[in-house]
Amino acid sequence: MASGPPVPEPGPRIPGEHGAFRADGESHGPQASAGTVVPDGGSGTGDRAGTGGETAEEGAALLDDLRAAIGRYVVLPSDEALTAVTLWVAASHIQPALQHAPRLAVVGPTKGCGKSRVLDVLHETVSRPMMTVNTSPGVVFRIIGEDPPTLLVDEADTIFGPKVGDKEDLRGLLNAGHQRNRPAWRISGPEHKPTAFPTFAMAALAGIGDLPDTIMDRAVVLRMQKRKPGEKVAPFRSRHSVPELNALRDRLTAWLTPLRGTAHRLVPPMPVEDRAADTWEPLVIVAYLAGGHWPAQTRAACLAMTRNEVVQDEQTTLKTRLLRDIRRVFEQQGDTEALRSHDLLAALIQDAEAPWAEYGTKGLNAYHLANLLRDFGISPANHRFENGRQAKAYARNQFLDAWARYCPDPAQPATAAEETVPTRRAQSKPPAPPSGTLPIGPPGGPAGPRHTR
């Protein structure tokens, strides 16, 4: 059951509709839109003429204003991240024209990193916000329609944790709703007929730690950190902040709503491929509608943030390997209560098949080891051994939770393994289908190969 228009095929540019375009992607003319545009048969739906809204030049200035406002209230990881959030907010105003609904994963290692503040700002600027922590999936099913809300999910780590319980349906909805034509089928009504509920909606999810790979792979990822002493933000006060942000939201609506037809026909050049292109295309479309410096700035942000996720994936894979190797060392030592840091390092480096002897410039050292384990909440401490001597050591019980979550013992019962937090897949594996208990309706096409992140 189709819930939106089909994906347009590349077509010719419409002469005279858009300005001239340089090789650097910047647009010059009354309407900024690069790439190819598929004609819609001359219906004129979505044209700018006579709308009285923002012009293309004013659209670029509006994005500048929105970017500055967001940057006043939150400290994001980079300038590229600030650009991405700005475009994500604007893209929510053209959701009915989009084929993919990118997720915004707002993750951090601890509390106090500004994740909830990001959602506060999004709530006042996106189109039709729906903030939720414990909302029933049935409510979300019935709210999503042809003009879907923008879902804002706080404490998302509780949805994807090892004991999701009755939230599994919401998890399945979030996985399926990245692409059109992925409805959730339910028995509904007095006649108990199978009914398809649309799932397509943009969603921002904030939580501690990485979300499952099925979400991260479909998301623009913001890796939040606590503010440094010198980093200042404006206080978020409803009386002053909300009217300012709502005014920007209203300007976005006036500018982009009449452009939905143009956005649907626009096929912009993408700097990435596969799943990353699906996720970033709505943001790139907005950039080309605005013109000016935004197309080039958006391409740079896309490349920088996707490359950062490639590095993050490599580090995650390495850290998981480290956990497995440390478990093996403890097993070889008879699962002793603790291991001296020096002895653990020596055992790791002696493994000829492991990467630890070549790690860094002179092999894995105590600093490297502590740094790699920090994200798991594991650190060395003074330990008194049987001979009465104290030494820096790693206690075995510190690793139990990380082992269960990130590298469960394959010998354990399947029911126990299923309760662990999903780990990031190796890059060579194909993408898994959307998880959860939702019976997904007839697909509108293959999800495509996993992109290089």
XYZ file of C-alpha atoms in Angstrom:
453
model
C 0.000 0.000 0.000
C 1.772 3.113 -1.171
C 1.809 5.983 1.285
C 3.538 8.535 -0.901
C 4.632 9.401 -4.404
C 7.097 7.160 -6.276
C 10.773 7.963 -6.447
C 11.359 10.275 -9.406
C 13.798 9.186 -12.061
C 16.471 11.649 -13.154
C 15.198 13.976 -15.840
C 16.194 17.128 -17.662
C 16.488 20.480 -16.014
C 13.654 22.824 -16.700
C 15.039 25.743 -18.738
C 14.550 29.095 -17.121
C 13.093 27.703 -13.890
C 16.374 27.740 -12.015
C 19.444 29.900 -12.080
C 22.824 29.017 -13.514
C 24.978 26.504 -11.645
C 28.712 26.407 -11.293
C 30.838 23.301 -10.962
C 31.249 23.992 -7.240
C 27.506 23.410 -6.785
C 26.620 26.958 -5.733
C 23.546 28.348 -7.386
C 22.977 31.811 -8.742
C 19.549 33.006 -9.718
C 16.070 33.638 -8.409
C 15.559 29.982 -7.480
C 18.354 27.853 -6.184
C 18.079 24.239 -7.229
C 20.877 22.167 -8.718
C 20.829 18.616 -9.997
C 18.050 17.359 -12.237
C 14.336 18.058 -11.993
C 11.635 15.700 -13.154
C 8.753 17.559 -14.835
C 5.345 16.927 -13.266
C 3.285 17.281 -16.418
C 2.827 21.018 -16.106
C 0.446 20.884 -13.178
C 2.333 23.614 -11.384
C 1.869 21.951 -8.000
C 4.476 23.229 -5.624
C 5.623 26.119 -7.783
C 6.854 29.284 -6.140
C 4.922 31.759 -8.257
C 2.369 33.799 -6.369
C 2.921 32.196 -2.954
C 4.194 35.324 -1.253
C 6.707 33.282 0.775
C 10.483 33.449 1.071
C 12.518 33.827 -2.113
C 15.527 31.622 -2.764
C 17.922 34.264 -1.448
C 15.766 34.708 1.631
C 15.722 30.928 2.038
C 19.529 30.864 2.304
C 19.400 33.711 4.821
C 16.701 31.861 6.753
C 18.911 28.779 7.061
C 21.705 31.053 8.281
C 19.371 32.500 10.932
C 18.211 29.041 11.992
C 21.790 27.770 12.225
C 22.771 30.718 14.417
C 19.752 30.212 16.690
C 20.452 26.509 17.199
C 24.096 27.277 17.941
C 23.092 29.704 20.689
C 21.321 27.037 22.724
C 23.436 23.902 22.239
C 27.107 23.074 21.753
C 27.266 20.527 18.952
C 30.292 18.334 18.201
C 31.365 20.311 15.113
C 30.395 22.994 12.635
C 29.373 20.203 10.261
C 27.007 18.815 12.899
C 25.417 22.250 13.324
C 24.903 22.455 9.564
C 23.351 18.983 9.527
C 20.894 19.751 12.348
C 19.841 22.962 10.605
C 19.087 21.117 7.377
C 17.375 18.243 9.216
C 14.988 20.711 10.847
C 14.230 22.321 7.488
C 13.737 18.927 5.809
C 10.962 18.110 8.273
C 8.879 20.795 6.535
C 8.951 18.907 3.210
C 8.317 15.382 4.555
C 5.373 14.645 2.215
C 7.732 15.151 -0.756
C 10.461 12.836 0.536
C 11.176 9.179 -0.191
C 13.300 8.672 2.931
C 12.842 10.017 6.440
C 16.332 10.396 7.946
C 16.779 9.726 11.626
C 18.752 12.081 13.838
C 20.647 10.063 16.451
C 21.612 12.328 19.360
C 23.889 10.155 21.469
C 26.379 10.765 24.257
C 28.416 8.698 26.719
C 26.770 10.092 29.870
C 24.049 12.356 31.167
C 24.508 16.113 30.882
C 25.782 16.201 27.295
C 22.953 18.403 25.975
C 20.895 15.668 24.303
C 17.563 16.744 25.794
C 18.300 20.391 25.041
C 18.716 19.480 21.367
C 15.233 17.948 21.459
C 13.881 21.097 23.131
C 15.180 23.216 20.255
C 13.911 20.746 17.663
C 10.468 20.742 19.259
C 10.083 24.472 18.567
C 11.428 24.444 15.006
C 10.456 21.206 13.215
C 7.173 20.608 11.440
C 4.421 19.096 13.610
C 6.594 17.890 16.498
C 5.532 14.887 18.579
C 7.644 14.509 21.720
C 7.497 11.095 23.335
C 9.157 8.996 25.998
C 6.568 6.342 26.809
C 3.904 6.903 24.160
C 1.926 3.836 23.069
C 2.875 2.560 19.597
C -0.846 2.489 18.762
C -1.026 6.247 19.259
C 1.942 6.798 16.947
C 0.426 4.495 14.304
C -2.738 6.572 14.197
C -0.990 9.952 14.112
C 1.318 9.172 11.207
C -0.389 9.879 7.897
C 0.231 11.512 4.539
C 1.597 14.616 6.323
C 3.440 12.886 9.174
C 4.613 14.431 12.426
C 8.261 14.701 13.359
C 8.884 12.191 16.147
C 11.154 13.335 18.983
C 12.079 10.399 21.219
C 13.938 11.067 24.460
C 15.588 8.305 26.507
C 15.688 6.176 23.362
C 18.236 3.865 24.990
C 15.363 2.478 27.109
C 13.547 1.416 23.923
C 16.550 -0.475 22.593
C 17.871 -1.849 25.866
C 18.098 -5.537 26.800
C 14.585 -5.559 28.307
C 12.385 -3.679 25.855
C 9.172 -5.397 26.917
C 6.064 -3.850 25.376
C 8.118 -1.213 23.546
C 9.153 -3.683 20.850
C 6.388 -2.400 18.546
C 7.715 1.151 18.782
C 11.188 -0.123 18.012
C 9.880 -1.876 14.900
C 8.044 1.266 13.812
C 11.193 3.378 14.088
C 13.162 0.875 12.033
C 10.524 0.569 9.314
C 9.624 4.259 9.005
C 12.874 5.336 7.361
C 11.460 4.560 3.904
C 8.073 4.933 2.305
C 5.911 1.901 1.578
C 6.818 0.078 4.805
C 3.410 -0.015 6.526
C 2.604 -1.863 9.730
C -0.268 -4.302 9.311
C -2.756 -4.701 12.161
C -6.156 -6.310 12.655
C -8.389 -3.302 13.204
C -12.036 -2.256 13.402
C -15.190 -4.128 14.372
C -14.834 -6.412 11.352
C -11.239 -7.282 12.308
C -9.874 -6.539 8.873
C -6.124 -6.336 8.147
C -5.276 -2.632 8.046
C -2.048 -0.994 6.890
C -0.818 1.812 9.119
C 1.853 4.088 7.610
C 5.140 4.250 9.489
C 6.979 6.867 7.408
C 8.054 9.804 9.598
C 11.256 11.638 10.426
C 12.481 10.924 13.943
C 15.116 12.302 16.302
C 16.223 9.895 19.015
C 18.284 10.921 22.037
C 19.928 8.441 24.369
C 23.034 7.366 26.251
C 25.387 5.237 24.184
C 25.026 4.088 20.593
C 21.611 3.031 19.367
C 21.281 -0.259 17.461
C 22.907 -0.444 14.076
C 19.545 -0.534 12.303
C 18.946 3.001 13.611
C 22.499 4.382 13.403
C 22.781 3.167 9.814
C 19.753 5.295 8.889
C 20.705 8.370 10.892
C 22.644 11.586 10.865
C 24.634 10.994 14.037
C 25.403 13.684 16.623
C 27.962 12.454 19.155
C 27.400 14.884 21.988
C 29.943 15.671 24.701
C 29.787 17.651 27.917
C 30.585 21.310 27.527
C 34.074 22.470 28.380
C 34.411 25.267 30.970
C 34.840 27.916 28.279
C 31.879 26.830 26.156
C 28.821 28.963 26.846
C 25.238 28.674 25.637
C 22.257 30.958 26.026
C 19.809 29.822 28.712
C 16.720 28.177 27.234
C 13.770 30.065 28.701
C 10.275 29.385 27.357
C 9.139 32.994 27.610
C 11.926 34.274 25.339
C 13.326 31.245 23.490
C 10.115 29.609 22.296
C 8.714 32.673 20.439
C 12.060 33.217 18.693
C 12.294 29.594 17.554
C 8.605 29.427 16.612
C 9.077 32.473 14.382
C 11.845 30.608 12.545
C 9.586 27.569 12.264
C 6.832 29.660 10.729
C 9.257 31.163 8.220
C 10.422 27.673 7.260
C 6.828 26.592 6.724
C 6.085 29.620 4.532
C 9.217 29.054 2.444
C 9.228 25.275 2.034
C 5.581 24.213 1.946
C 5.003 25.708 -1.547
C 8.249 24.053 -2.696
C 7.223 20.483 -1.877
C 6.416 19.721 -5.517
C 9.798 21.043 -6.623
C 11.527 19.125 -3.819
C 9.835 15.890 -4.908
C 11.064 16.317 -8.503
C 14.570 17.415 -7.539
C 17.334 14.807 -7.883
C 20.460 16.466 -6.457
C 24.006 15.207 -6.987
C 25.063 13.228 -3.912
C 28.601 13.046 -2.473
C 27.897 9.602 -0.924
C 26.191 6.408 -2.016
C 23.743 3.718 -0.897
C 22.188 4.066 2.565
C 24.136 7.237 3.334
C 22.717 8.842 0.189
C 19.183 7.841 1.228
C 19.681 9.471 4.621
C 21.364 12.670 3.441
C 19.340 13.329 0.288
C 16.544 15.282 2.070
C 19.161 17.546 3.649
C 20.911 18.074 0.316
C 17.572 18.866 -1.350
C 16.950 21.640 1.178
C 20.465 22.993 0.603
C 19.898 23.212 -3.157
C 16.514 24.840 -2.684
C 18.260 27.516 -0.597
C 21.295 27.919 -2.850
C 24.151 30.286 -2.078
C 26.855 28.669 0.037
C 24.543 25.937 1.338
C 25.051 23.230 -1.337
C 28.844 23.244 -0.971
C 28.618 23.543 2.819
C 26.198 20.621 2.949
C 28.367 18.366 0.798
C 31.328 19.084 3.072
C 29.255 18.304 6.167
C 27.940 15.085 4.626
C 31.409 13.829 3.750
C 32.919 14.793 7.119
C 30.153 13.212 9.204
C 29.907 9.995 7.212
C 33.699 9.600 7.349
C 33.580 10.162 11.090
C 31.123 7.286 11.385
C 33.469 5.069 9.379
C 36.190 5.801 11.941
C 33.731 5.234 14.765
C 32.730 1.857 13.325
C 36.368 0.842 13.047
C 37.012 1.855 16.658
C 33.890 0.041 17.831
C 34.990 -3.113 16.041
C 38.454 -2.801 17.602
C 37.004 -2.298 21.090
C 34.801 -5.348 20.694
C 37.862 -7.364 19.653
C 39.645 -6.099 22.768
C 36.800 -7.271 25.017
C 36.907 -10.731 23.459
C 40.674 -10.977 23.811
C 40.568 -9.872 27.453
C 37.935 -12.487 28.203
C 40.202 -15.102 26.638
C 43.118 -13.970 28.840
C 40.988 -14.220 31.976
C 39.848 -17.712 30.927
C 43.460 -18.768 30.400
C 44.218 -17.536 33.932
C 41.394 -19.594 35.397
C 38.955 -16.662 35.602
C 40.981 -15.087 38.356
C 39.457 -12.223 40.336
C 41.811 -9.607 38.861
C 44.764 -9.253 36.503
C 47.637 -6.796 36.860
C 47.595 -4.227 34.074
C 51.157 -5.224 33.175
C 50.270 -8.916 32.940
C 47.126 -8.268 30.902
C 49.032 -6.095 28.441
C 51.766 -8.701 28.081
C 49.227 -11.438 27.332
C 47.457 -9.319 24.741
C 50.643 -8.322 22.940
C 51.926 -11.916 22.840
C 48.992 -12.992 20.677
C 50.521 -13.069 17.207
C 47.116 -13.017 15.508
C 45.876 -9.954 17.410
C 46.551 -6.320 16.388
C 47.851 -5.225 19.802
C 51.595 -5.584 19.149
C 51.286 -3.075 16.279
C 48.754 -0.768 17.941
C 49.936 2.854 17.974
C 53.606 3.445 17.348
C 55.118 1.001 19.857
C 52.286 -1.387 20.594
C 49.443 -1.305 23.085
C 50.368 0.361 26.378
C 48.574 1.038 29.668
C 47.265 4.404 28.491
C 45.858 2.916 25.271
C 44.222 0.081 27.186
C 42.505 2.384 29.657
C 41.351 4.696 26.851
C 39.829 1.867 24.801
C 37.941 0.500 27.814
C 36.709 3.848 29.142
C 33.500 3.864 27.085
C 32.490 0.579 28.713
C 32.859 2.034 32.211
C 35.963 -0.097 32.858
C 39.093 1.317 34.493
C 42.072 -0.029 36.445
C 42.241 0.306 40.213
C 44.588 -0.650 43.051
C 44.147 -4.307 43.954
C 45.750 -6.329 46.723
C 46.947 -9.712 45.532
C 47.545 -12.875 47.565
C 51.176 -12.018 48.299
C 50.029 -8.826 50.000
C 51.350 -6.529 47.310
C 49.216 -3.882 45.657
C 49.240 -3.117 41.940
C 47.117 -1.466 39.308
C 44.795 -4.161 38.008
C 41.588 -4.861 36.152
C 38.896 -6.715 38.102
C 37.062 -9.423 36.202
C 33.649 -8.389 37.489
C 34.064 -5.010 35.749
C 33.923 -6.758 32.378
C 30.868 -8.949 32.927
C 28.289 -6.425 31.732
C 30.309 -5.383 28.645
C 30.958 -9.018 27.725
C 27.241 -9.815 27.951
C 26.274 -6.799 25.840
C 28.942 -6.601 23.150
C 30.407 -10.085 22.766
C 28.067 -12.622 24.394
C 29.380 -16.138 24.771
C 28.008 -18.127 21.802
C 27.681 -21.125 24.080
C 25.062 -19.463 26.283
C 21.340 -20.179 25.770
C 19.688 -18.333 22.908
C 17.163 -16.651 25.188
C 19.938 -15.034 27.169
C 21.749 -13.900 24.052
C 18.596 -12.270 22.693
C 18.351 -10.081 25.784
C 21.680 -8.397 25.193
C 21.993 -4.996 23.561
C 22.485 -5.309 19.776
C 26.050 -4.599 18.669
C 27.232 -2.863 15.512
C 27.571 -5.242 12.548
C 30.822 -5.832 10.752
C 30.961 -3.807 7.555
C 31.160 -6.894 5.378
C 27.743 -8.198 6.472
C 24.559 -7.291 4.602
C 22.041 -5.085 6.393
C 19.545 -6.840 8.632
C 15.835 -6.301 8.015
C 14.000 -3.943 10.374
C 13.838 -5.527 13.799
C 10.836 -5.666 16.073
C 7.556 -7.526 16.053
C 5.832 -5.382 13.444
C 4.549 -7.460 10.528
C 5.772 -5.259 7.687
C 3.630 -5.060 4.577
C 4.644 -5.634 0.967
C 7.982 -3.915 0.441
C 8.316 -1.152 -2.093
C 11.727 -2.379 -3.140
C 14.962 -3.701 -1.641
C 16.618 -1.707 1.058
C 19.864 -1.776 -0.888
C 23.360 -2.735 0.202
C 24.856 -1.377 3.382
C 26.854 1.743 2.664
C 30.359 2.348 3.838
C 30.044 4.352 7.008
